[in-house]
Amino acid sequence: MEKRILLVEDDNDINLLIEEQLKQDHYSVAAARDGEEALALFQKEKFDLILLDLMLPKVSGMELLKHIRETSKVPVLIISAKGSDLDKAMGLGFGADDYISKPFSMIELTARVQAAIRRATLYSETESKPAAPSVITFKDLILDLHSFSVKVKEKSMPLTAKEFHILKLFLTHQSRVFTKEQIYQLIWEEDYYGNENVINVHIRRLREKIEEDPSAPQYIRTIWGIGYRMGD
């Protein structure tokens, strides 16, 4: 069955170019040219991935992303203008999975779309398979691999798929220090091209959720000049 993609891009030429490429790659595409149209499509149909430009008329890309994350874990790939690091960081903070900067090649776009859909499919399959409960604990933190849930001091913490898998990585290797490059390659399953901002944003958001004081973390520790690890 063809994977269904929602393409949200207000530039008509770019929209048509991406849509043509995705169809050549055997994806089914619904194209929207403003946030209002995109929101209507999202509420009406089920999609396997959303390609989202941030600079949109009527409803902004950031507002649209907030609406999406209220009800769905569908992977969202931000299409952003080159150099707008703040927008990228905000998008990741609101729950986007990754971003691609304009101008980009169709080869890069195709690779990122394939990777995002592959990861989402693997996560979905993992969640749907019946398995014995598997719980990992550290101090007051409990991660349940079976229910895909996290609790801190008995309080449930809603995490995105990326945040959950980053935390799982640390918890299952509690004495190991991971570099940003290793985290990116293991979680995103792609080559690392200095995508430091992606890691920084996800670690910050994860700490804000699980740490009592994110500025003095007790779970995810920074090892200066190297990376991160779990524990004391």
Short mmCIF file of C-alpha atoms in Angstrom, two decimals:
data_model
loop_
_atom_site.label_atom_id
_atom_site.label_comp_id
_atom_site.label_asym_id
_atom_site.label_seq_id
_atom_site.Cartn_x
_atom_site.Cartn_y
_atom_site.Cartn_z
CA MET A 1 0.00 0.00 0.00
CA GLU A 2 1.31 3.47 -0.89
CA LYS A 3 2.35 5.65 2.00
CA ARG A 4 0.25 8.81 2.26
CA ILE A 5 2.07 12.14 2.68
CA LEU A 6 0.65 15.56 3.49
CA LEU A 7 2.76 18.25 1.80
CA VAL A 8 2.29 21.76 3.22
CA GLU A 9 4.15 24.41 1.22
CA ASP A 10 2.81 27.79 0.10
CA ASP A 11 5.34 28.32 -2.70
CA ASN A 12 3.55 26.89 -5.73
CA ASP A 13 6.72 25.99 -7.66
CA ILE A 14 8.32 24.21 -4.71
CA ASN A 15 5.03 22.49 -3.90
CA LEU A 16 4.68 21.11 -7.41
CA LEU A 17 8.35 20.08 -7.58
CA ILE A 18 8.19 18.14 -4.30
CA GLU A 19 4.83 16.59 -5.15
CA GLU A 20 6.14 15.36 -8.50
CA GLN A 21 9.22 13.84 -6.86
CA LEU A 22 7.22 12.09 -4.14
CA LYS A 23 4.84 10.61 -6.69
CA GLN A 24 7.82 9.36 -8.71
CA ASP A 25 8.93 7.66 -5.51
CA HIS A 26 5.52 5.96 -5.32
CA TYR A 27 4.03 7.98 -2.49
CA SER A 28 0.45 9.19 -2.42
CA VAL A 29 0.43 12.96 -1.89
CA ALA A 30 -2.11 15.48 -0.63
CA ALA A 31 -0.79 19.01 -1.22
CA ALA A 32 -1.85 22.09 0.75
CA ARG A 33 -0.72 25.68 0.14
CA ASP A 34 -1.79 27.25 3.43
CA GLY A 35 -2.18 26.19 7.04
CA GLU A 36 -5.96 26.28 7.02
CA GLU A 37 -6.19 23.91 4.06
CA ALA A 38 -3.58 21.62 5.63
CA LEU A 39 -5.44 21.46 8.94
CA ALA A 40 -8.66 20.51 7.16
CA LEU A 41 -6.86 17.71 5.30
CA PHE A 42 -5.17 16.48 8.48
CA GLN A 43 -8.49 16.30 10.32
CA LYS A 44 -10.11 14.46 7.42
CA GLU A 45 -7.44 11.92 6.43
CA LYS A 46 -4.76 9.68 7.92
CA PHE A 47 -1.18 10.35 6.84
CA ASP A 48 2.09 8.46 7.22
CA LEU A 49 4.22 11.62 7.15
CA ILE A 50 3.81 15.40 7.01
CA LEU A 51 6.20 17.73 5.19
CA LEU A 52 5.62 21.12 6.78
CA ASP A 53 6.83 24.57 5.76
CA LEU A 54 6.80 26.98 8.71
CA MET A 55 6.05 30.21 6.83
CA LEU A 56 2.42 29.70 5.85
CA PRO A 57 -0.58 32.00 5.31
CA LYS A 58 -3.80 31.79 7.36
CA VAL A 59 -2.47 29.30 9.95
CA SER A 60 1.27 29.28 10.62
CA GLY A 61 3.33 26.12 10.39
CA MET A 62 4.09 26.30 14.11
CA GLU A 63 0.40 26.55 15.02
CA LEU A 64 -0.39 23.70 12.67
CA LEU A 65 2.31 21.58 14.30
CA LYS A 66 0.77 22.23 17.72
CA HIS A 67 -2.63 21.04 16.44
CA ILE A 68 -1.07 17.91 14.94
CA ARG A 69 0.72 16.97 18.15
CA GLU A 70 -2.46 17.30 20.20
CA THR A 71 -3.84 14.14 18.59
CA SER A 72 -1.17 12.42 16.51
CA LYS A 73 2.38 11.02 16.58
CA VAL A 74 2.66 11.10 12.78
CA PRO A 75 6.26 11.98 11.80
CA VAL A 76 6.63 15.65 10.85
CA LEU A 77 9.54 16.84 8.73
CA ILE A 78 9.96 20.62 8.76
CA ILE A 79 10.91 22.41 5.55
CA SER A 80 12.63 25.60 6.67
CA ALA A 81 14.54 28.49 5.16
CA LYS A 82 18.29 28.07 5.46
CA GLY A 83 19.72 29.79 8.50
CA SER A 84 16.50 30.02 10.54
CA ASP A 85 17.92 28.03 13.46
CA LEU A 86 15.43 29.51 15.93
CA ASP A 87 12.49 28.29 13.86
CA LYS A 88 14.08 24.86 13.57
CA ALA A 89 14.66 24.68 17.31
CA MET A 90 11.11 25.81 18.06
CA GLY A 91 9.71 23.30 15.60
CA LEU A 92 11.66 20.46 17.19
CA GLY A 93 10.57 21.70 20.60
CA PHE A 94 6.91 21.54 19.57
CA GLY A 95 7.31 17.94 18.43
CA ALA A 96 8.71 17.86 14.89
CA ASP A 97 10.93 14.86 14.19
CA ASP A 98 13.48 16.46 11.90
CA TYR A 99 14.02 19.34 9.49
CA ILE A 100 15.45 19.96 6.06
CA SER A 101 16.81 23.37 5.07
CA LYS A 102 16.05 25.20 1.84
CA PRO A 103 17.52 24.91 -0.70
CA PHE A 104 17.71 21.12 -0.64
CA SER A 105 18.25 18.41 -3.22
CA MET A 106 15.54 15.94 -4.13
CA ILE A 107 17.96 13.16 -3.18
CA GLU A 108 18.23 14.52 0.36
CA LEU A 109 14.47 15.01 0.59
CA THR A 110 13.78 11.47 -0.55
CA ALA A 111 16.32 10.04 1.90
CA ARG A 112 14.86 11.93 4.87
CA VAL A 113 11.29 11.00 3.95
CA GLN A 114 12.21 7.32 3.63
CA ALA A 115 14.10 7.37 6.94
CA ALA A 116 11.27 9.09 8.83
CA ILE A 117 8.62 6.69 7.52
CA ARG A 118 10.86 3.68 8.21
CA ARG A 119 11.39 4.76 11.82
CA ALA A 120 7.67 5.42 12.36
CA THR A 121 6.82 2.01 10.91
CA LEU A 122 9.30 0.27 13.19
CA TYR A 123 7.93 2.09 16.24
CA SER A 124 4.38 1.18 15.28
CA GLU A 125 5.26 -2.47 14.79
CA THR A 126 7.04 -2.55 18.13
CA GLU A 127 4.04 -1.05 19.93
CA SER A 128 1.58 -3.44 18.27
CA LYS A 129 3.48 -6.65 19.07
CA PRO A 130 2.33 -8.39 22.25
CA ALA A 131 5.22 -8.84 24.66
CA ALA A 132 5.90 -9.44 28.30
CA PRO A 133 6.27 -6.23 30.30
CA SER A 134 9.82 -4.97 30.31
CA VAL A 135 10.55 -2.24 32.82
CA ILE A 136 13.77 -0.28 33.30
CA THR A 137 14.26 1.81 36.43
CA PHE A 138 16.77 4.41 37.60
CA LYS A 139 16.27 6.31 40.86
CA ASP A 140 12.65 7.56 40.69
CA LEU A 141 12.38 7.07 36.94
CA ILE A 142 10.51 4.10 35.44
CA LEU A 143 10.49 3.33 31.72
CA ASP A 144 8.08 0.65 30.49
CA LEU A 145 9.03 -0.74 27.09
CA HIS A 146 5.76 -2.61 26.77
CA SER A 147 3.39 0.32 27.35
CA PHE A 148 5.78 2.89 25.84
CA SER A 149 5.42 4.98 28.98
CA VAL A 150 7.64 6.86 31.43
CA LYS A 151 7.00 7.82 35.03
CA VAL A 152 8.99 10.01 37.41
CA LYS A 153 8.00 9.71 41.08
CA GLU A 154 4.84 7.89 39.95
CA LYS A 155 3.87 10.80 37.69
CA SER A 156 3.39 9.97 34.00
CA MET A 157 5.56 11.95 31.59
CA PRO A 158 4.32 12.20 27.97
CA LEU A 159 7.34 11.85 25.67
CA THR A 160 7.65 12.01 21.91
CA ALA A 161 8.96 8.92 20.12
CA LYS A 162 12.42 10.48 19.79
CA GLU A 163 12.55 11.48 23.46
CA PHE A 164 11.46 8.00 24.54
CA HIS A 165 14.13 6.27 22.47
CA ILE A 166 16.86 8.66 23.61
CA LEU A 167 15.91 7.95 27.22
CA LYS A 168 15.76 4.22 26.52
CA LEU A 169 19.26 4.40 25.00
CA PHE A 170 20.65 5.99 28.16
CA LEU A 171 18.77 3.67 30.53
CA THR A 172 19.88 0.50 28.77
CA HIS A 173 23.52 1.63 28.81
CA GLN A 174 23.70 3.43 32.15
CA SER A 175 27.49 3.54 32.45
CA ARG A 176 28.19 4.53 28.85
CA VAL A 177 28.89 8.03 27.58
CA PHE A 178 27.30 8.78 24.19
CA THR A 179 28.57 11.48 21.86
CA LYS A 180 26.06 13.60 19.97
CA GLU A 181 27.14 11.86 16.78
CA GLN A 182 26.45 8.43 18.28
CA ILE A 183 23.04 9.51 19.58
CA TYR A 184 22.05 10.88 16.18
CA GLN A 185 23.21 7.77 14.31
CA LEU A 186 21.49 5.38 16.74
CA ILE A 187 18.19 7.26 17.09
CA TRP A 188 17.81 8.89 13.68
CA GLU A 189 19.59 6.02 11.86
CA GLU A 190 21.32 8.47 9.54
CA ASP A 191 24.81 9.84 9.06
CA TYR A 192 25.66 12.76 11.32
CA TYR A 193 26.40 16.01 9.47
CA GLY A 194 26.96 18.24 12.47
CA ASN A 195 23.25 18.25 13.37
CA GLU A 196 24.13 19.37 16.89
CA ASN A 197 21.07 21.57 17.30
CA VAL A 198 18.73 18.60 16.84
CA ILE A 199 20.38 16.73 19.73
CA ASN A 200 20.57 19.83 21.96
CA VAL A 201 16.85 20.55 21.56
CA HIS A 202 15.76 16.97 22.24
CA ILE A 203 17.98 16.64 25.32
CA ARG A 204 16.71 19.98 26.65
CA ARG A 205 13.06 19.02 26.11
CA LEU A 206 13.64 15.61 27.70
CA ARG A 207 15.27 17.17 30.75
CA GLU A 208 12.40 19.64 31.12
CA LYS A 209 10.04 16.68 31.37
CA ILE A 210 11.94 14.27 33.63
CA GLU A 211 14.25 16.45 35.74
CA GLU A 212 13.11 18.24 38.88
CA ASP A 213 15.61 20.98 38.05
CA PRO A 214 16.66 20.84 34.35
CA SER A 215 19.56 23.22 35.05
CA ALA A 216 21.01 20.70 37.53
CA PRO A 217 20.07 17.35 35.95
CA GLN A 218 20.15 14.17 38.02
CA TYR A 219 19.28 11.73 35.25
CA ILE A 220 20.89 12.84 31.98
CA ARG A 221 24.33 14.19 32.81
CA THR A 222 26.48 16.27 30.47
CA ILE A 223 30.05 15.04 30.10
CA TRP A 224 31.69 18.23 28.89
CA GLY A 225 33.55 17.94 25.62
CA ILE A 226 32.27 14.39 25.05
CA GLY A 227 28.51 13.96 25.28
CA TYR A 228 25.90 12.58 27.71
CA ARG A 229 25.30 9.63 30.00
CA MET A 230 22.75 8.40 32.51
CA GLY A 231 23.47 8.52 36.18
CA ASP A 232 25.70 9.98 38.82
#
